[in-house]
């Protein structure tokens, strides 16, 4: 039996746009870990802020998927 996982922005573990919280729920990890990794990669390689904004625009909210 296949499990259909969907990527969405969460409203429960939301700090700014819910992107990191949604990624954490998708990969079943702690949201704080995802946020720390996102900041670390942003500081180390740049482009993280732009990627976050793109995810914020492209990835739907969980409540939009449940309609």
PDB file of C-alpha atoms in Angstrom:
ATOM      1  CA  UNK A   1       0.000   0.000   0.000  1.00  0.00           C
ATOM      2  CA  UNK A   2       1.594   3.273  -1.124  1.00  0.00           C
ATOM      3  CA  UNK A   3       1.605   6.268   1.154  1.00  0.00           C
ATOM      4  CA  UNK A   4       0.841   9.541  -0.644  1.00  0.00           C
ATOM      5  CA  UNK A   5       2.848  12.271   1.026  1.00  0.00           C
ATOM      6  CA  UNK A   6       2.238  15.850  -0.023  1.00  0.00           C
ATOM      7  CA  UNK A   7       4.454  18.848   0.525  1.00  0.00           C
ATOM      8  CA  UNK A   8       2.629  21.825   1.984  1.00  0.00           C
ATOM      9  CA  UNK A   9       3.240  24.871   4.149  1.00  0.00           C
ATOM     10  CA  UNK A  10       2.118  24.153   7.671  1.00  0.00           C
ATOM     11  CA  UNK A  11       0.055  26.462   9.816  1.00  0.00           C
ATOM     12  CA  UNK A  12       0.784  24.555  13.028  1.00  0.00           C
ATOM     13  CA  UNK A  13       4.614  24.790  13.102  1.00  0.00           C
ATOM     14  CA  UNK A  14       4.738  28.171  11.424  1.00  0.00           C
ATOM     15  CA  UNK A  15       7.271  30.878  12.269  1.00  0.00           C
ATOM     16  CA  UNK A  16       7.335  32.988   9.111  1.00  0.00           C
ATOM     17  CA  UNK A  17       5.679  31.328   6.124  1.00  0.00           C
ATOM     18  CA  UNK A  18       5.379  27.721   7.267  1.00  0.00           C
ATOM     19  CA  UNK A  19       7.906  26.436   4.715  1.00  0.00           C
ATOM     20  CA  UNK A  20      10.371  24.867   7.167  1.00  0.00           C
ATOM     21  CA  UNK A  21       7.553  23.449   9.272  1.00  0.00           C
ATOM     22  CA  UNK A  22       6.016  21.867   6.183  1.00  0.00           C
ATOM     23  CA  UNK A  23       9.348  20.389   5.116  1.00  0.00           C
ATOM     24  CA  UNK A  24       9.820  19.021   8.639  1.00  0.00           C
ATOM     25  CA  UNK A  25       6.412  17.333   8.561  1.00  0.00           C
ATOM     26  CA  UNK A  26       7.102  15.926   5.074  1.00  0.00           C
ATOM     27  CA  UNK A  27      10.428  14.393   6.158  1.00  0.00           C
ATOM     28  CA  UNK A  28       9.164  13.598   9.688  1.00  0.00           C
ATOM     29  CA  UNK A  29      11.892  15.534  11.524  1.00  0.00           C
ATOM     30  CA  UNK A  30      11.940  18.300  14.122  1.00  0.00           C
ATOM     31  CA  UNK A  31      11.035  21.710  12.611  1.00  0.00           C
ATOM     32  CA  UNK A  32      13.779  23.409  14.618  1.00  0.00           C
ATOM     33  CA  UNK A  33      16.355  21.189  12.922  1.00  0.00           C
ATOM     34  CA  UNK A  34      15.057  22.159   9.474  1.00  0.00           C
ATOM     35  CA  UNK A  35      15.153  25.851  10.409  1.00  0.00           C
ATOM     36  CA  UNK A  36      18.710  25.598  11.717  1.00  0.00           C
ATOM     37  CA  UNK A  37      19.858  23.754   8.594  1.00  0.00           C
ATOM     38  CA  UNK A  38      18.124  26.316   6.370  1.00  0.00           C
ATOM     39  CA  UNK A  39      19.887  29.201   8.146  1.00  0.00           C
ATOM     40  CA  UNK A  40      23.240  27.382   8.048  1.00  0.00           C
ATOM     41  CA  UNK A  41      22.980  26.738   4.304  1.00  0.00           C
ATOM     42  CA  UNK A  42      21.835  30.305   3.696  1.00  0.00           C
ATOM     43  CA  UNK A  43      24.821  31.721   5.554  1.00  0.00           C
ATOM     44  CA  UNK A  44      27.277  29.255   4.014  1.00  0.00           C
ATOM     45  CA  UNK A  45      26.163  29.263   0.377  1.00  0.00           C
ATOM     46  CA  UNK A  46      23.723  32.154  -0.023  1.00  0.00           C
ATOM     47  CA  UNK A  47      20.504  31.942  -1.980  1.00  0.00           C
ATOM     48  CA  UNK A  48      18.515  30.484   0.910  1.00  0.00           C
ATOM     49  CA  UNK A  49      16.363  33.566   1.307  1.00  0.00           C
ATOM     50  CA  UNK A  50      15.439  33.510  -2.376  1.00  0.00           C
ATOM     51  CA  UNK A  51      14.704  29.772  -2.182  1.00  0.00           C
ATOM     52  CA  UNK A  52      12.501  30.343   0.885  1.00  0.00           C
ATOM     53  CA  UNK A  53      10.509  33.033  -0.914  1.00  0.00           C
ATOM     54  CA  UNK A  54      10.053  30.760  -3.939  1.00  0.00           C
ATOM     55  CA  UNK A  55       8.875  27.892  -1.710  1.00  0.00           C
ATOM     56  CA  UNK A  56       6.542  30.321   0.076  1.00  0.00           C
ATOM     57  CA  UNK A  57       4.947  31.266  -3.244  1.00  0.00           C
ATOM     58  CA  UNK A  58       4.877  27.827  -4.911  1.00  0.00           C
ATOM     59  CA  UNK A  59       4.034  25.405  -2.069  1.00  0.00           C
ATOM     60  CA  UNK A  60       0.350  25.512  -1.041  1.00  0.00           C
ATOM     61  CA  UNK A  61      -0.881  25.818   2.535  1.00  0.00           C
ATOM     62  CA  UNK A  62      -2.187  22.647   4.137  1.00  0.00           C
ATOM     63  CA  UNK A  63      -5.652  24.167   4.519  1.00  0.00           C
ATOM     64  CA  UNK A  64      -5.774  24.825   0.750  1.00  0.00           C
ATOM     65  CA  UNK A  65      -5.114  21.136   0.033  1.00  0.00           C
ATOM     66  CA  UNK A  66      -7.925  19.977   2.339  1.00  0.00           C
ATOM     67  CA  UNK A  67     -10.655  21.900   0.522  1.00  0.00           C
TER      68      UNK A  67
END
